[in-house]
Tab-separated table of C-alpha atoms and ligand atoms in Angstrom:
chain	number	residue	atom	x	y	z
A	26	MET	CA	-68.459	-19.934	77.480
A	27	ALA	CA	-69.046	-23.202	75.761
A	28	ALA	CA	-70.430	-23.238	72.249
A	29	ARG	CA	-73.264	-25.568	73.375
A	30	THR	CA	-76.794	-23.822	73.402
A	31	PRO	CA	-78.095	-23.878	76.981
A	32	PHE	CA	-81.223	-25.962	77.458
A	33	VAL	CA	-83.598	-25.157	80.460
A	34	ALA	CA	-86.421	-27.447	81.079
A	35	GLY	CA	-89.212	-27.323	83.562
A	36	ASN	CA	-90.198	-30.734	85.207
A	37	TRP	CA	-93.650	-29.908	86.503
A	38	LYS	CA	-93.869	-33.413	88.224
A	39	MET	CA	-97.330	-34.399	89.462
A	40	ASN	CA	-98.590	-30.917	89.855
A	41	LEU	CA	-101.116	-28.649	88.504
A	42	LEU	CA	-104.646	-29.377	87.196
A	43	LEU	CA	-105.685	-28.359	83.691
A	44	ALA	CA	-106.553	-24.668	84.334
A	45	ASP	CA	-103.541	-23.886	86.276
A	46	ALA	CA	-101.218	-25.734	83.903
A	47	VAL	CA	-102.471	-23.729	80.953
A	48	ALA	CA	-102.357	-20.568	82.903
A	49	LEU	CA	-98.723	-21.332	83.805
A	50	ALA	CA	-97.903	-21.894	80.026
A	51	GLU	CA	-99.761	-18.709	79.075
A	52	GLY	CA	-97.899	-16.772	81.886
A	53	LEU	CA	-94.494	-18.028	80.768
A	54	LYS	CA	-94.748	-17.104	77.106
A	55	PRO	CA	-94.361	-13.407	77.442
A	56	LEU	CA	-91.671	-13.715	79.968
A	57	VAL	CA	-89.302	-15.734	77.715
A	58	ALA	CA	-90.451	-14.574	74.377
A	59	SER	CA	-87.338	-12.564	73.824
A	60	SER	CA	-84.826	-14.871	75.601
A	61	ALA	CA	-82.167	-15.430	72.911
A	62	GLY	CA	-79.627	-18.199	72.701
A	63	VAL	CA	-81.430	-20.566	75.063
A	64	GLU	CA	-83.598	-23.525	74.262
A	65	ILE	CA	-86.652	-23.938	76.545
A	66	ALA	CA	-89.073	-26.743	77.305
A	67	VAL	CA	-91.681	-27.566	79.878
A	68	CYS	CA	-92.777	-31.209	80.881
A	69	PRO	CA	-96.302	-31.108	82.216
A	70	THR	CA	-98.431	-34.124	83.350
A	71	TYR	CA	-99.845	-36.405	80.796
A	72	THR	CA	-103.307	-35.195	81.436
A	73	THR	CA	-102.364	-31.563	80.693
A	74	LEU	CA	-99.882	-32.057	77.662
A	75	TYR	CA	-102.456	-31.436	74.986
A	76	ALA	CA	-103.790	-28.368	76.392
A	77	VAL	CA	-100.416	-26.921	77.270
A	78	GLY	CA	-99.109	-27.790	73.794
A	79	LYS	CA	-102.129	-25.862	72.378
A	80	ALA	CA	-101.345	-22.986	74.754
A	81	LEU	CA	-97.651	-22.942	73.590
A	82	ALA	CA	-98.380	-23.179	69.904
A	83	GLY	CA	-95.866	-20.671	68.093
A	84	ALA	CA	-94.108	-20.038	71.258
A	85	ASN	CA	-90.340	-20.562	71.735
A	86	ILE	CA	-91.202	-23.315	74.381
A	87	GLN	CA	-90.954	-26.897	73.557
A	88	LEU	CA	-93.249	-29.681	75.019
A	89	GLY	CA	-91.802	-32.638	76.827
A	90	ALA	CA	-93.096	-35.645	78.797
A	91	GLN	CA	-91.949	-36.903	82.094
A	92	ASN	CA	-91.609	-40.625	80.996
A	93	ALA	CA	-92.296	-42.833	78.161
A	94	TYR	CA	-93.037	-46.490	77.785
A	95	VAL	CA	-91.158	-49.020	75.637
A	96	LYS	CA	-93.893	-50.099	73.264
A	97	GLU	CA	-95.943	-48.294	70.632
A	98	SER	CA	-99.426	-49.644	71.726
A	99	GLY	CA	-100.904	-52.620	73.080
A	100	ALA	CA	-102.006	-54.168	76.329
A	101	TYR	CA	-99.881	-52.150	78.621
A	102	THR	CA	-102.441	-50.770	81.101
A	103	GLY	CA	-101.645	-47.508	82.410
A	104	GLU	CA	-98.682	-46.717	80.175
A	105	ILE	CA	-98.100	-44.062	77.567
A	106	SER	CA	-96.087	-44.555	74.241
A	107	PRO	CA	-93.596	-42.119	72.597
A	108	GLN	CA	-95.948	-42.306	69.588
A	109	MET	CA	-98.858	-41.045	71.771
A	110	LEU	CA	-96.616	-38.214	73.286
A	111	LYS	CA	-95.613	-37.112	69.717
A	112	ASP	CA	-99.189	-37.109	68.841
A	113	VAL	CA	-99.992	-34.464	71.401
A	114	GLY	CA	-96.976	-32.339	70.330
A	115	CYS	CA	-94.001	-33.585	72.472
A	116	SER	CA	-90.544	-33.424	71.132
A	117	TRP	CA	-88.899	-34.378	74.321
A	118	THR	CA	-89.290	-36.931	77.233
A	119	ILE	CA	-87.491	-37.178	80.410
A	120	ILE	CA	-86.141	-40.693	81.205
A	121	GLY	CA	-84.654	-41.933	84.357
A	122	HIS	CA	-85.666	-39.248	86.644
A	123	SER	CA	-84.497	-40.106	90.258
A	124	GLU	CA	-88.081	-40.329	91.407
A	125	ARG	CA	-88.644	-43.066	88.796
A	126	ARG	CA	-85.481	-44.791	89.767
A	127	HIS	CA	-85.991	-44.656	93.511
A	128	ILE	CA	-89.760	-44.528	94.066
A	129	LEU	CA	-90.948	-46.551	91.067
A	130	GLY	CA	-87.959	-48.892	90.937
A	131	GLU	CA	-86.909	-48.496	87.274
A	132	ASP	CA	-83.416	-49.899	86.811
A	133	ASP	CA	-80.689	-49.242	84.416
A	134	ALA	CA	-81.700	-51.869	81.989
A	135	PHE	CA	-85.144	-50.714	81.789
A	136	LEU	CA	-84.101	-47.177	81.423
A	137	ASN	CA	-81.841	-48.163	78.589
A	138	GLU	CA	-84.663	-49.828	76.797
A	139	LYS	CA	-86.927	-46.672	77.390
A	140	THR	CA	-84.195	-44.376	76.128
A	141	ARG	CA	-83.564	-46.392	72.954
A	142	PHE	CA	-87.313	-46.809	72.239
A	143	ALA	CA	-88.038	-43.270	72.809
A	144	LEU	CA	-85.024	-42.114	70.469
A	145	ALA	CA	-86.002	-44.666	67.817
A	146	SER	CA	-89.564	-43.136	67.936
A	147	GLY	CA	-88.211	-39.691	67.256
A	148	LEU	CA	-88.396	-38.081	70.728
A	149	ASN	CA	-85.385	-36.410	72.074
A	150	VAL	CA	-84.463	-37.622	75.610
A	151	MET	CA	-83.371	-35.865	78.775
A	152	PHE	CA	-81.564	-38.819	80.587
A	153	CYS	CA	-81.214	-38.164	84.241
A	154	ILE	CA	-78.453	-39.473	86.531
A	155	GLY	CA	-77.361	-38.686	90.034
A	156	GLU	CA	-75.950	-40.089	93.101
A	157	LEU	CA	-77.588	-40.523	96.535
A	158	LEU	CA	-76.073	-38.688	99.543
A	159	GLU	CA	-74.638	-41.834	101.049
A	160	GLU	CA	-73.090	-42.623	97.548
A	161	ARG	CA	-71.401	-39.204	97.561
A	162	LYS	CA	-70.340	-39.573	101.166
A	163	SER	CA	-68.864	-42.952	100.656
A	164	GLY	CA	-66.833	-41.973	97.603
A	165	ALA	CA	-68.962	-44.071	95.352
A	166	MET	CA	-70.426	-41.145	93.366
A	167	ASN	CA	-68.352	-41.371	90.165
A	168	ALA	CA	-68.774	-45.202	90.039
A	169	VAL	CA	-72.641	-44.651	90.272
A	170	LEU	CA	-72.675	-41.924	87.578
A	171	GLU	CA	-70.518	-44.097	85.397
A	172	ARG	CA	-72.737	-47.138	85.902
A	173	GLN	CA	-76.016	-45.085	85.130
A	174	LEU	CA	-74.336	-43.677	81.941
A	175	THR	CA	-72.779	-46.846	80.615
A	176	ARG	CA	-75.841	-48.988	81.154
A	177	GLY	CA	-78.430	-46.362	80.464
A	178	LEU	CA	-76.946	-45.066	77.286
A	179	ASP	CA	-75.591	-48.446	76.133
A	180	GLY	CA	-76.053	-49.148	72.368
A	181	LEU	CA	-76.779	-45.583	71.330
A	182	ASP	CA	-74.739	-44.169	68.378
A	183	ALA	CA	-75.612	-41.265	66.307
A	184	GLU	CA	-78.839	-40.861	68.291
A	185	LEU	CA	-76.638	-39.405	71.235
A	186	ALA	CA	-76.999	-36.018	69.447
A	187	ARG	CA	-80.591	-36.197	70.558
A	188	VAL	CA	-79.715	-36.846	74.158
A	189	VAL	CA	-79.282	-34.406	76.850
A	190	VAL	CA	-77.826	-35.736	80.185
A	191	ALA	CA	-79.344	-34.165	83.414
A	192	TYR	CA	-77.018	-34.457	86.355
A	193	GLU	CA	-79.362	-34.258	89.427
A	194	PRO	CA	-77.785	-35.252	92.710
A	195	VAL	CA	-80.663	-36.995	94.504
A	196	TRP	CA	-79.836	-35.103	97.858
A	197	ALA	CA	-80.318	-31.856	95.966
A	198	ILE	CA	-83.697	-32.588	94.428
A	199	GLY	CA	-86.586	-30.744	96.199
A	200	THR	CA	-84.440	-30.211	99.365
A	201	GLY	CA	-83.390	-26.537	98.931
A	202	GLU	CA	-79.881	-27.845	98.987
A	203	THR	CA	-78.085	-27.053	95.734
A	204	ALA	CA	-74.797	-28.533	94.491
A	205	THR	CA	-72.235	-25.732	94.630
A	206	PRO	CA	-71.044	-24.633	91.166
A	207	ASP	CA	-67.794	-26.396	91.934
A	208	GLN	CA	-69.603	-29.606	92.715
A	209	ALA	CA	-71.798	-29.307	89.646
A	210	GLU	CA	-68.826	-28.563	87.460
A	211	GLU	CA	-66.803	-31.509	88.848
A	212	ALA	CA	-69.632	-33.873	88.188
A	213	HIS	CA	-70.249	-32.635	84.671
A	214	VAL	CA	-66.530	-32.794	83.837
A	215	PHE	CA	-66.846	-36.487	84.949
A	216	VAL	CA	-69.866	-37.201	82.977
A	217	ARG	CA	-68.250	-35.713	79.971
A	218	SER	CA	-65.173	-37.923	80.324
A	219	VAL	CA	-67.499	-41.015	80.592
A	220	ILE	CA	-69.229	-39.968	77.377
A	221	ALA	CA	-65.998	-39.378	75.676
A	222	SER	CA	-64.817	-42.801	76.538
A	223	MET	CA	-68.109	-44.427	75.281
A	224	PHE	CA	-68.774	-42.240	72.125
A	225	GLY	CA	-65.582	-40.278	71.515
A	226	GLU	CA	-64.388	-36.795	72.190
A	227	ALA	CA	-66.510	-34.910	69.612
A	228	ALA	CA	-69.663	-36.467	70.923
A	229	ALA	CA	-68.701	-35.586	74.354
A	230	ALA	CA	-67.838	-32.074	73.443
A	231	ALA	CA	-71.175	-31.551	71.879
A	232	LEU	CA	-73.337	-33.127	74.610
A	233	ARG	CA	-75.376	-30.787	76.815
A	234	ILE	CA	-75.220	-31.590	80.428
A	235	GLN	CA	-78.052	-29.938	82.576
A	236	TYR	CA	-77.738	-29.575	86.257
A	237	GLY	CA	-80.841	-30.229	88.325
A	238	GLY	CA	-81.545	-30.046	92.038
A	239	SER	CA	-83.049	-26.955	93.807
A	240	VAL	CA	-82.093	-24.668	90.982
A	241	LYS	CA	-83.569	-21.190	91.743
A	242	PRO	CA	-83.341	-17.667	90.178
A	243	ASP	CA	-80.683	-16.642	92.790
A	244	ASN	CA	-78.211	-19.753	92.100
A	245	ALA	CA	-78.908	-20.170	88.311
A	246	ALA	CA	-76.427	-17.431	86.988
A	247	GLU	CA	-73.507	-18.647	88.922
A	248	LEU	CA	-74.077	-22.384	88.033
A	249	ILE	CA	-74.571	-21.489	84.331
A	250	SER	CA	-71.283	-19.648	84.333
A	251	ARG	CA	-69.428	-22.753	84.667
A	252	GLU	CA	-67.948	-24.198	81.531
A	253	ASN	CA	-69.692	-27.620	81.552
A	254	VAL	CA	-73.050	-26.595	82.947
A	255	ASP	CA	-75.240	-26.347	79.808
A	256	GLY	CA	-78.585	-25.659	81.254
A	257	PHE	CA	-80.959	-26.756	83.997
A	258	LEU	CA	-83.748	-29.269	84.716
A	259	VAL	CA	-85.925	-27.320	87.110
A	260	GLY	CA	-88.635	-28.745	89.411
A	261	GLY	CA	-90.155	-26.698	92.139
A	262	ALA	CA	-89.062	-23.263	90.709
A	263	ALA	CA	-90.672	-24.243	87.359
A	264	LEU	CA	-94.114	-24.139	88.847
A	265	LYS	CA	-93.991	-20.332	88.951
A	266	ALA	CA	-93.782	-18.470	85.530
A	267	ASP	CA	-91.596	-15.573	87.066
A	268	SER	CA	-89.095	-17.901	88.736
A	269	PHE	CA	-88.801	-20.309	85.716
A	270	ALA	CA	-88.322	-17.270	83.421
A	271	ALA	CA	-85.636	-15.861	85.540
A	272	ILE	CA	-83.722	-19.077	85.421
A	273	VAL	CA	-84.186	-19.140	81.568
A	274	ASN	CA	-83.044	-15.587	81.314
A	275	ALA	CA	-79.886	-16.264	83.492
A	276	CYS	CA	-78.952	-18.565	80.657
A	277	ALA	CA	-79.760	-16.271	77.686
A	278	ARG	CA	-77.044	-14.609	75.788
B	12	PGA	P1	-86.103	-29.373	92.098
B	12	PGA	O1	-86.367	-30.609	91.174
B	12	PGA	O2	-85.684	-28.291	91.230
B	12	PGA	O3	-87.416	-29.184	92.839
B	12	PGA	O4	-85.138	-29.713	93.138
B	12	PGA	C1	-85.506	-30.898	90.022
B	12	PGA	C2	-85.878	-32.229	89.388
B	12	PGA	O5	-86.335	-33.151	90.124
B	12	PGA	O6	-85.773	-32.375	88.179
């Protein structure tokens, strides 16, 4: 098994009102309190971040946001800055989730700006990439992943150490269809090779690459057993404490 510490994060997406979000955090704490050798984070909605962060105080679960804007403050109605996220206890943000790329229309250049600003502001970034089913079928998958990485992470240097790449094939997100361990491993090997050509072999070897897309307790152990799978970004299964904890514990050593 690789020397990289597995990192499992829950992306709660646009789910859970305040009481339920806090209850989920409270329910999760005891289930992962003794999970060793794995890093854990949850990414609730903006409106529940503060309360969830309070509920998680002292626990081995970090707080992350699902998105962050490219300015510290000002006339940007509806946006949230990395500084505001840090203020409520976040150490992470997701950037470039496929729902933001495909539903909200965020492009590579904007995601690069977001990534750079979040990192410069002191947040760690889970940077998401992934191909559409048509792109996989037409043989364009590697070109798509390479474009998303080279444009999205352009201009980074030492800050790459605070980036985790999440490989999330769009056809596997929320569909119940998971990439096979072979498909995940193959994509992760390719991601690592692109990172090596951008930042060098040592940076590539140290980079953690999460898999995301219908990760469940019953497929997590097999996926994490692959050499280049360094954890998960979990959507649906992160909304129940027991299933998220089972995925975390599949990665514990
Ligand atoms: P899913 O979502 O686990 O529900 O497929 C993963 C994600 O979108 O990060």
